[in-house]
Amino acid sequence: MRTSPRPHARPRAAGLAGLLATLCLALPGPWARAQDPTKGLFDDDKPATKEAEGKDGEKDKDAAKKPDKPAVPAGDAIGFTQENAAAQMTELEERMFRLSEALRGLEPENASRLRLALKFSREELILEQMRDAHKMLKGAQLSKAETEIKELLAKLEHLRNVLLAEDLDFQLKLARLRQMRETLGQLERIVKDERRELGWSRFAIDQRRTGEKLAARRPDLESLARDQKKLLDDTRELAAKKDGDPKAARAALRDREAAIAKAATALAGDPVFSDYQPSQLRKAEVPLKEAAEELGRDGKDLAGAVAPEEKAEAILRDELKALDARSAASARDLAKGEFGKHEAGQQTTRKAAEALAAASARLGDAGMALQKDLIRAGGSMQDAEKNLARTAADPAASEQSEALDILTKSGEDLAKAAEKLLVQLRTELHTRLIAELTEMHEAQAYIRENTEAQAPKLAKKSRPAAIAMAGLSQKEAELAGRTEQLLALVEETEFGIALPTALKVFGRGMRDVEGRLKETDASPRTVALEKRIEEDLLGLLQAVRRLPPTTPPPSNSPLPSDLSERERELNRMIAELKTIRLLQARLNDDTVGVDKTRSNPAPAAPAPSATLTPSLRREIEALEATQEDLRENLARIAERIEQQ
């Protein structure tokens, strides 16, 4: 029979044992005691002497004479224990801080470990949550307190894992990646805000220029409207006269109308009017021409020319009103109050950039470069504020444009640094995945072989066999936990397309097997599930070996010309397709298996949704979700293949 696989051993940092011994003095009660389970194991068991027995007897008699003390209510005792744990957590945080400062020069790795643990404790508000749990216990809110305490236990377990982490360098890099991504998100918001401020400054410049053009063209338009009004009055006056030379007067009026029409056409071609829709000047061209034609027809009644002249005069007046309204709107947009609003907005953006510059020092070399860029961008923003304060949009826009260029470049540089770190993490994770999957495959084979060995004994109701099955269930739970941890790392590092789906599906299968083993189910179905997980782990291991840790080429890019890079990308596609084929085959088997559990398995008459049991419905929904994930994964791979 296969022996139990040993966990993968890694060298621990020097001095870690002493560090944990110091910290354990301040750990919350049960957690601290769990660190030293051998305490008192080797104490000498001295036989009791007769004298000691006699003294004990006398003490028992005295104790019997004393009245019984009132029992402490269970709620108060639990509340006191929780309060004590909160006090010890306070001491633990203080010790972690003091030790991290003391070990900074002597043991940098342990100092980093302590700072990372302290950061997690404060970000997750563990101490505050302990105090809240104490209040809930004191107020007899037991259900809520239970939820809080379970969450606290999970956080404390993670805190212990951070302190005991053997892959601290990987964890620190992962924390650095999170910080870079958070910084990139903040930088994107700053860039967005600065782009908005620059857009308004450019809008203000356009409005000022438009206002100047409108002011320059208003006299021309006003002159046209005035001339047309005078011409209309003269036409009406001529129509009322009974003497004089009407022919010469009509010709003079026609020439004046033609001149007004020509001037209106020229003015309508100016961008100030032509870009404004609708343009009233274009509408005035038609009645002006009609009026000129009527005035040129000798012997015709002048009333025929008055109507189009009136229409043209009204249009020109409307255009003049529209021009004045546009000028007023432009003046409102350029009011000092508007500049004040955007000065305040620019100041807010600058302060955000300064705050990010102060926080970016934690990012190492990339953070130092970002800090310098943010300081330069902040200087340009400050100059823009001063220009906005004196309503000078042109120089403000120039400073904002310079700040935006600096911010955009710094964002690109930080994204490249984050990508470089991401590739390093994927490379380490790739090695870890191969090692973990190999160990998990061996562990799954061990569980399967022992399940097969216990099956005959369980048939005879063997108690030791049932206990052995409980142990196998715990080992399966450990495998599921390792799978879920790998899934979290794979998702965070964006490693692979189908790999997260595979780990998610395998984790679900392991949890299913865990439940079966817990119920001492060693049936052929359980063994078959274990064997399939075993085979799936081996198949995924073979696919992961071919999966490169580098980031795929960008969209719409052909395959690399370099043969080694081309081979690497082809290996990536092969690994992804192998993983999807493995998952699709498994999904097909699961679908067939679930279909056989229906009350009416006939394809022609499937069981309606209302008759499905809750467990069967959950299984079908899980299959549906997996199939949707596989479809999306395959669509992404197909898109990448088409682009290449």
XYZ file of C-alpha atoms in Angstrom:
644
model
C 0.000 0.000 0.000
C 1.185 3.532 -0.785
C 2.456 5.407 2.269
C 1.074 8.797 3.164
C 2.769 11.470 1.054
C 4.989 13.841 2.969
C 4.370 17.559 2.568
C 6.756 19.481 0.375
C 9.533 20.731 2.693
C 11.104 24.162 2.327
C 13.838 25.741 4.492
C 12.534 28.163 7.099
C 14.084 31.550 7.800
C 16.701 31.632 10.516
C 15.396 32.756 13.860
C 11.724 32.169 12.978
C 11.215 29.746 15.860
C 12.412 32.312 18.369
C 10.286 34.972 16.737
C 7.117 32.879 17.022
C 7.950 31.933 20.604
C 8.098 35.626 21.466
C 4.830 36.386 19.691
C 2.990 33.421 21.183
C 3.256 35.071 24.604
C 0.688 37.587 23.386
C -1.555 35.359 21.267
C -5.241 34.925 22.157
C -5.723 32.053 24.602
C -6.741 28.941 22.606
C -4.631 29.965 19.606
C -1.536 30.457 21.757
C -2.009 27.126 23.495
C -2.366 25.411 20.135
C 1.180 26.471 19.270
C 2.633 24.237 22.036
C 0.589 21.026 22.221
C 3.444 19.162 23.970
C 3.423 21.403 27.013
C 3.432 19.176 30.135
C 3.801 16.015 28.054
C 7.121 15.016 29.641
C 6.477 16.213 33.206
C 7.431 13.588 35.799
C 4.456 11.755 37.172
C 5.477 11.559 40.852
C 3.529 9.094 43.010
C 1.527 10.685 45.748
C 2.784 10.000 49.273
C 0.548 9.069 52.148
C 1.221 12.431 53.710
C 0.172 14.173 50.553
C -2.895 11.977 50.346
C -3.778 12.889 53.906
C -3.414 16.565 53.252
C -5.536 16.236 50.134
C -8.196 14.484 52.173
C -8.245 17.258 54.739
C -8.512 19.835 51.990
C -11.430 17.958 50.474
C -13.208 17.933 53.834
C -12.641 21.679 54.304
C -13.875 22.307 50.808
C -16.999 20.283 51.520
C -17.764 22.420 54.593
C -17.528 25.689 52.640
C -20.720 26.859 50.909
C -20.823 26.466 47.118
C -19.993 29.624 45.157
C -22.689 30.795 42.713
C -22.011 29.522 39.178
C -20.973 32.137 36.623
C -23.484 32.370 33.738
C -22.147 30.810 30.539
C -22.751 34.032 28.557
C -20.685 36.104 30.986
C -17.864 33.557 30.906
C -17.762 33.558 27.103
C -17.894 37.356 27.034
C -15.007 37.555 29.489
C -12.988 35.137 27.345
C -13.656 37.243 24.247
C -12.653 40.417 26.101
C -9.460 38.712 27.226
C -8.730 37.647 23.624
C -9.158 41.268 22.444
C -6.705 42.464 25.091
C -4.182 39.830 24.023
C -4.678 40.806 20.362
C -3.807 44.390 21.280
C -0.623 43.158 22.898
C 0.121 41.004 19.839
C -0.130 43.974 17.460
C 2.125 46.038 19.711
C 4.692 43.244 19.857
C 4.625 42.755 16.103
C 5.297 46.451 15.607
C 8.129 46.599 18.154
C 9.749 43.403 16.866
C 9.540 44.525 13.223
C 11.370 47.727 14.148
C 13.972 45.859 16.202
C 14.620 43.214 13.510
C 14.719 45.604 10.539
C 18.525 45.589 10.363
C 19.237 42.182 11.887
C 16.648 39.947 10.192
C 15.003 41.819 7.287
C 12.940 38.822 6.190
C 11.326 38.332 9.599
C 10.837 42.092 9.899
C 8.994 42.061 6.546
C 6.937 39.103 7.723
C 5.885 40.991 10.853
C 5.052 44.169 8.950
C 2.965 42.168 6.486
C 1.086 40.445 9.337
C 0.540 43.739 11.165
C -0.742 45.366 7.961
C -3.204 42.510 7.444
C -4.395 42.695 11.059
C -5.078 46.424 10.869
C -6.607 46.408 7.387
C -8.985 43.598 8.347
C -9.860 45.388 11.632
C -9.370 42.209 13.662
C -9.168 44.018 16.999
C -12.295 46.097 16.314
C -14.145 42.965 15.224
C -13.182 41.253 18.499
C -14.633 44.171 20.443
C -17.823 44.036 18.377
C -18.111 40.308 19.095
C -17.722 41.026 22.824
C -20.575 43.567 22.665
C -22.769 41.035 20.836
C -22.046 38.386 23.460
C -22.778 40.866 26.231
C -26.071 41.731 24.522
C -26.958 38.028 24.098
C -26.872 38.331 20.294
C -25.471 34.830 20.029
C -26.249 34.172 16.366
C -24.491 37.329 15.180
C -21.629 36.733 17.600
C -21.143 33.228 16.229
C -20.822 34.587 12.677
C -18.328 37.240 13.812
C -16.235 34.707 15.732
C -16.111 32.306 12.765
C -14.880 35.133 10.568
C -12.350 36.092 13.230
C -11.036 32.528 13.392
C -10.530 32.538 9.611
C -8.646 35.830 9.798
C -6.496 34.630 12.699
C -5.697 31.470 10.775
C -4.576 33.576 7.828
C -2.533 35.745 10.184
C -0.795 32.660 11.519
C -0.145 31.463 7.969
C 1.463 34.818 7.163
C 3.739 34.506 10.188
C 4.607 30.904 9.305
C 4.745 31.386 5.524
C 7.624 29.541 3.898
C 7.174 31.383 0.578
C 7.438 34.853 2.075
C 9.186 36.277 -0.981
C 6.280 35.171 -3.181
C 3.758 36.619 -0.730
C 5.629 39.931 -0.610
C 5.712 40.088 -4.404
C 1.989 39.325 -4.489
C 1.346 42.100 -1.982
C 3.481 44.427 -4.106
C 1.427 43.493 -7.192
C -1.794 44.326 -5.335
C -0.317 47.669 -4.312
C 0.710 48.382 -7.906
C -2.748 47.560 -9.185
C -4.340 49.717 -6.508
C -1.959 52.554 -7.396
C -2.745 52.130 -11.096
C -6.450 52.401 -10.317
C -5.907 55.604 -8.347
C -3.657 56.967 -11.100
C -6.313 56.229 -13.726
C -8.849 58.221 -11.698
C -6.396 61.128 -11.411
C -5.749 61.002 -15.177
C -9.499 60.950 -15.806
C -10.041 63.963 -13.544
C -7.143 65.881 -15.112
C -8.442 65.101 -18.592
C -11.828 66.485 -17.543
C -10.227 69.679 -16.212
C -8.198 70.064 -19.400
C -11.350 69.557 -21.442
C -13.095 72.377 -19.615
C -10.122 74.715 -20.053
C -10.120 74.021 -23.788
C -13.882 74.547 -23.830
C -13.346 77.900 -22.098
C -10.765 78.841 -24.731
C -13.224 77.956 -27.501
C -15.977 79.907 -25.791
C -13.769 82.963 -25.420
C -12.771 82.808 -29.075
C -16.365 82.281 -30.121
C -17.449 85.233 -27.982
C -14.809 87.423 -29.596
C -15.954 86.370 -33.068
C -19.584 86.971 -32.204
C -18.753 90.415 -30.871
C -16.798 91.181 -34.052
C -19.648 90.054 -36.342
C -22.521 91.615 -34.447
C -22.118 95.105 -36.011
C -22.293 93.576 -39.502
C -25.436 91.636 -38.674
C -26.993 94.626 -36.923
C -26.202 96.790 -39.961
C -27.912 94.248 -42.242
C -31.016 94.198 -40.052
C -31.052 97.982 -39.887
C -30.625 98.357 -43.667
C -33.397 95.846 -44.309
C -35.718 97.710 -41.935
C -34.948 101.006 -43.696
C -35.517 99.380 -47.102
C -38.857 98.002 -45.930
C -39.931 101.451 -44.733
C -38.862 103.026 -48.046
C -40.767 100.382 -50.030
C -43.924 101.031 -48.054
C -43.491 104.783 -48.525
C -43.004 104.391 -52.296
C -46.097 102.214 -52.517
C -48.113 104.991 -50.865
C -46.891 107.750 -53.251
C -49.003 108.683 -56.277
C -46.530 110.973 -58.030
C -42.819 111.006 -58.980
C -40.785 108.528 -61.051
C -41.663 105.075 -59.597
C -39.449 103.264 -62.112
C -36.202 104.927 -60.964
C -37.210 104.565 -57.305
C -37.960 100.853 -57.782
C -34.596 100.342 -59.449
C -32.847 102.030 -56.532
C -34.748 99.855 -54.043
C -33.931 96.728 -56.093
C -30.222 97.555 -56.082
C -30.263 98.123 -52.349
C -32.095 94.796 -51.831
C -29.583 92.998 -54.015
C -26.717 94.502 -52.017
C -28.337 93.366 -48.747
C -28.834 89.849 -50.150
C -25.191 89.696 -51.261
C -23.982 90.863 -47.846
C -26.252 88.344 -46.094
C -24.894 85.489 -48.253
C -21.297 86.506 -47.490
C -22.020 86.774 -43.763
C -23.794 83.407 -43.765
C -20.561 81.810 -45.032
C -18.670 82.960 -41.955
C -17.988 79.995 -39.562
C -19.593 81.921 -36.720
C -22.926 81.566 -38.532
C -22.393 78.585 -40.844
C -21.381 76.234 -37.966
C -24.433 77.228 -35.970
C -27.482 75.150 -36.803
C -29.980 76.235 -37.879
C -28.518 79.329 -39.543
C -31.142 82.067 -39.917
C -29.042 83.915 -42.490
C -29.408 81.026 -44.924
C -33.165 81.256 -44.489
C -33.080 84.997 -45.232
C -31.509 84.496 -48.686
C -34.758 83.263 -50.238
C -37.089 86.181 -49.250
C -34.340 88.715 -50.063
C -34.059 87.354 -53.611
C -37.853 87.288 -53.990
C -38.078 90.916 -52.855
C -35.366 91.968 -55.337
C -37.201 90.181 -58.173
C -40.520 91.843 -57.263
C -38.868 95.247 -57.165
C -37.407 94.641 -60.651
C -40.784 94.024 -62.230
C -41.972 97.353 -63.538
C -45.691 97.914 -63.483
C -46.243 95.424 -60.654
C -47.764 96.407 -57.372
C -45.120 97.051 -54.689
C -47.234 95.107 -52.194
C -45.706 91.961 -53.719
C -42.246 93.090 -52.541
C -43.330 94.215 -49.068
C -44.264 90.706 -47.869
C -40.847 89.057 -48.586
C -39.076 92.164 -47.263
C -40.980 91.864 -43.995
C -40.105 88.167 -43.782
C -36.412 88.855 -44.439
C -36.371 91.638 -41.851
C -37.913 89.335 -39.208
C -35.354 86.613 -39.973
C -32.459 89.040 -39.591
C -33.884 90.260 -36.286
C -34.200 86.644 -35.047
C -30.586 85.969 -36.054
C -29.493 89.035 -34.137
C -31.372 87.837 -31.059
C -29.809 84.376 -31.390
C -26.353 85.949 -31.655
C -26.976 87.950 -28.492
C -28.173 84.788 -26.696
C -25.027 82.943 -27.753
C -22.866 85.801 -26.553
C -24.653 85.810 -23.200
C -24.227 82.029 -22.836
C -20.538 82.347 -23.660
C -20.183 85.067 -21.050
C -21.896 82.876 -18.442
C -19.543 79.976 -19.231
C -16.583 82.304 -18.733
C -17.849 83.833 -15.506
C -15.399 83.986 -12.617
C -17.570 81.607 -10.632
C -17.090 78.890 -13.265
C -13.335 79.394 -13.171
C -13.535 79.170 -9.376
C -15.306 75.808 -9.561
C -12.653 74.344 -11.837
C -9.877 75.880 -9.801
C -11.248 73.937 -6.819
C -11.544 70.813 -8.981
C -7.947 71.202 -10.128
C -6.850 71.622 -6.527
C -8.636 68.394 -5.552
C -6.913 66.529 -8.372
C -3.531 67.960 -7.347
C -4.010 66.891 -3.730
C -4.940 63.388 -4.881
C -1.740 63.288 -6.934
C 0.305 64.496 -3.963
C -1.260 61.865 -1.682
C -0.506 59.162 -4.234
C 3.072 60.436 -4.545
C 3.518 60.107 -0.782
C 2.119 56.560 -0.822
C 4.002 55.401 -3.934
C 7.315 55.134 -2.073
C 6.179 51.682 -0.891
C 6.465 50.383 -4.471
C 10.261 50.338 -4.551
C 12.104 51.528 -7.655
C 8.906 51.787 -9.709
C 7.348 53.801 -6.904
C 10.290 56.186 -6.773
C 9.968 56.940 -10.500
C 6.212 57.390 -10.096
C 6.750 59.685 -7.131
C 9.022 61.981 -9.149
C 6.510 62.113 -12.015
C 3.633 62.871 -9.664
C 5.595 65.673 -8.025
C 6.285 67.215 -11.451
C 2.668 66.791 -12.496
C 1.564 68.372 -9.202
C 3.721 71.422 -9.964
C 2.043 71.853 -13.346
C -1.377 71.446 -11.728
C -0.552 74.123 -9.170
C 0.423 76.538 -11.947
C -2.859 75.691 -13.685
C -4.730 76.561 -10.481
C -3.083 79.995 -10.387
C -4.025 80.628 -14.020
C -7.612 79.554 -13.403
C -7.735 81.912 -10.413
C -7.044 84.820 -12.772
C -9.444 83.424 -15.446
C -6.572 82.681 -17.859
C -7.732 79.544 -19.656
C -4.944 79.414 -22.278
C -1.965 79.050 -19.908
C -4.041 76.826 -17.603
C -4.728 74.431 -20.467
C -1.029 74.390 -21.351
C -0.059 73.434 -17.786
C -2.838 70.850 -17.584
C -1.760 69.299 -20.875
C 1.796 68.988 -19.559
C 0.536 67.399 -16.333
C -1.626 64.979 -18.299
C 1.312 63.912 -20.473
C 3.419 63.233 -17.366
C 0.609 61.276 -15.695
C -0.053 59.206 -18.826
C 3.617 58.308 -19.220
C 3.979 57.443 -15.522
C 0.914 55.203 -15.775
C 2.424 53.376 -18.747
C 5.732 52.935 -16.915
C 4.001 51.612 -13.791
C 1.904 49.229 -15.904
C 5.112 47.856 -17.454
C 6.646 47.387 -13.996
C 3.481 45.610 -12.814
C 3.566 43.392 -15.896
C 7.206 42.516 -15.225
C 6.380 41.595 -11.640
C 3.360 39.618 -12.833
C 5.574 37.519 -15.127
C 7.939 36.845 -12.206
C 5.005 35.720 -10.073
C 3.634 33.515 -12.841
C 7.056 31.925 -13.295
C 7.231 31.070 -9.595
C 3.588 29.986 -9.595
C 4.240 27.769 -12.616
C 6.924 25.889 -10.671
C 4.658 25.730 -7.641
C 1.730 24.436 -9.676
C 3.798 21.584 -11.078
C 5.035 20.650 -7.594
C 1.596 20.997 -5.988
C -0.236 19.049 -8.689
C 2.355 16.273 -8.484
C 1.936 16.019 -4.705
C -1.839 16.237 -4.962
C -1.868 13.445 -7.536
C 0.134 11.232 -5.182
C -2.096 12.151 -2.244
C -5.254 11.409 -4.253
C -3.855 8.023 -5.276
C -3.114 7.301 -1.599
C -6.690 8.222 -0.633
C -8.150 6.096 -3.414
C -6.057 3.038 -2.549
C -6.977 3.300 1.132
C -10.649 3.753 0.265
C -10.532 0.541 -1.745
C -8.768 -1.211 1.155
C -11.375 -0.086 3.694
C -14.404 -1.080 1.604
C -14.480 -4.788 2.686
C -13.961 -3.821 6.331
C -16.768 -1.284 6.223
C -19.058 -3.984 4.879
C -18.380 -5.850 8.148
C -19.205 -2.703 10.216
C -15.596 -2.291 11.335
C -15.140 0.627 13.730
C -11.421 1.142 12.908
C -12.339 1.281 9.221
C -14.884 4.031 9.920
C -12.228 5.996 11.820
C -9.796 5.499 8.925
C -12.437 6.854 6.520
C -12.791 9.965 8.687
C -9.034 10.467 8.371
C -9.234 10.061 4.599
C -12.032 12.640 4.541
C -9.741 15.121 6.299
C -6.975 14.438 3.774
C -9.429 15.030 0.921
C -10.495 18.282 2.590
C -6.835 19.331 2.695
C -6.530 18.619 -1.036
C -9.646 20.699 -1.718
C -8.205 23.532 0.379
C -4.925 23.429 -1.538
C -6.860 23.494 -4.803
C -8.829 26.545 -3.676
C -5.609 28.307 -2.646
C -4.092 27.606 -6.059
C -7.282 28.874 -7.699
C -7.014 32.166 -5.783
C -3.377 32.590 -6.869
C -4.116 31.688 -10.490
C -6.999 34.167 -10.662
C -4.988 36.942 -9.022
C -2.022 36.455 -11.369
C -4.310 35.972 -14.415
C -2.477 32.761 -15.277
C -4.105 30.921 -18.142
C -7.602 31.007 -19.604
C -8.991 27.578 -18.753
C -6.795 26.888 -15.702
C -9.065 28.724 -13.200
C -12.099 26.808 -14.464
C -10.225 23.507 -14.139
C -9.187 24.187 -10.543
C -12.716 25.310 -9.696
C -14.198 22.088 -11.099
C -11.577 19.899 -9.399
C -12.192 21.625 -6.076
C -15.925 20.908 -6.358
C -15.196 17.254 -7.088
C -12.879 16.982 -4.082
C -15.520 18.486 -1.803
C -17.986 15.902 -3.114
C -15.550 13.079 -2.353
C -14.843 14.596 1.071
C -18.533 14.422 1.925
C -18.773 10.805 0.761
C -15.758 9.761 2.813
C -17.124 11.567 5.861
C -20.248 9.425 5.530
C -17.997 6.299 5.332
C -19.077 5.718 1.741
C -16.492 3.445 0.100
C -18.771 2.372 -2.723
C -17.505 1.854 -6.271
C -19.004 5.246 -7.169
C -16.782 6.986 -4.579
C -13.721 5.097 -5.794
C -14.578 6.015 -9.388
C -14.817 9.706 -8.439
C -11.456 9.511 -6.663
C -9.865 7.800 -9.632
C -11.237 10.397 -12.011
C -9.826 13.239 -9.864
C -6.530 11.379 -9.902
C -6.600 11.195 -13.708
C -7.718 14.815 -14.051
C -4.865 16.033 -11.861
C -2.407 14.134 -14.014
C -3.944 15.508 -17.217
C -3.882 19.071 -15.869
C -0.261 18.601 -14.778
C 0.706 17.662 -18.339
C -1.113 20.722 -19.708
C 0.417 23.093 -17.142
C 3.928 21.921 -18.066
C 3.357 23.400 -21.560
C 1.740 26.615 -20.348
C 4.256 29.508 -20.514
C 4.184 32.076 -17.685
C 4.535 35.071 -20.011
C 1.654 37.340 -20.940
C 0.025 36.549 -24.311
C 0.688 39.013 -27.148
C -1.777 41.908 -27.502
C -4.884 41.713 -29.659
C -4.624 41.901 -33.462
C -0.959 40.903 -33.396
C 0.455 38.091 -35.574
C 2.494 35.195 -34.293
C 6.054 36.209 -33.366
C 8.668 35.862 -36.091
C 11.181 34.395 -33.646
C 10.917 30.595 -33.722
C 11.295 30.134 -29.955
C 8.602 32.742 -29.238
C 6.342 31.213 -31.890
C 6.779 27.782 -30.315
C 5.985 29.235 -26.906
C 2.699 30.735 -28.127
C 1.755 27.494 -29.874
C 2.436 25.609 -26.643
C 0.164 28.056 -24.864
C -2.692 27.311 -27.261
C -2.113 23.542 -27.035
C -2.127 23.660 -23.227
C -5.356 25.682 -23.159
C -7.100 23.393 -25.634
C -5.974 20.279 -23.757
C -7.401 21.679 -20.540
C -10.724 22.517 -22.174
C -10.937 19.075 -23.779
C -10.289 17.457 -20.387
C -12.975 19.568 -18.724
C -15.500 19.038 -21.500
C -15.047 15.271 -21.305
C -15.555 15.381 -17.566
C -18.592 17.630 -17.926
C -20.111 15.206 -20.405
C -19.659 12.309 -17.965
C -21.190 14.352 -15.160
C -24.147 15.326 -17.352
C -24.829 11.688 -18.202
C -24.531 10.742 -14.539
C -26.917 13.462 -13.382
C -29.388 12.589 -16.115
C -29.526 8.996 -14.840
C -30.607 10.247 -11.413
C -33.760 11.861 -12.818
C -37.099 10.372 -11.878
C -37.904 10.102 -15.608
C -34.688 9.617 -17.558
C -36.337 9.288 -20.962
C -34.960 11.940 -23.359
C -38.355 12.461 -24.937
C -39.969 13.323 -21.622
C -37.506 15.058 -19.300
C -38.596 15.826 -15.778
C -39.981 19.342 -15.501
C -38.113 21.830 -13.346
C -40.817 21.829 -10.702
C -40.302 18.075 -9.983
C -36.522 18.321 -9.530
C -35.185 17.832 -6.034
C -33.129 20.720 -4.579
C -29.902 18.695 -4.714
C -30.500 17.668 -8.326
C -31.325 21.238 -9.288
C -28.067 22.426 -7.692
C -26.118 19.801 -9.635
C -27.719 20.881 -12.905
C -27.015 24.556 -12.163
C -23.371 23.704 -11.425
C -23.112 21.847 -14.745
C -24.692 24.789 -16.534
C -22.258 27.252 -14.932
C -19.279 25.068 -15.866
C -20.478 24.756 -19.458
C -20.863 28.528 -19.683
C -17.330 29.011 -18.339
C -15.970 26.570 -20.910
C -17.843 28.336 -23.696
C -16.366 31.696 -22.674
C -12.887 30.184 -22.374
C -13.101 28.626 -25.813
C -14.404 31.885 -27.299
C -11.375 33.747 -25.911
C -8.997 31.148 -27.316
C -10.748 31.203 -30.714
C -10.543 35.001 -30.788
C -6.831 34.877 -30.083
C -6.266 32.252 -32.795
C -8.220 34.306 -35.355
C -6.189 37.416 -34.510
C -2.978 35.534 -35.138
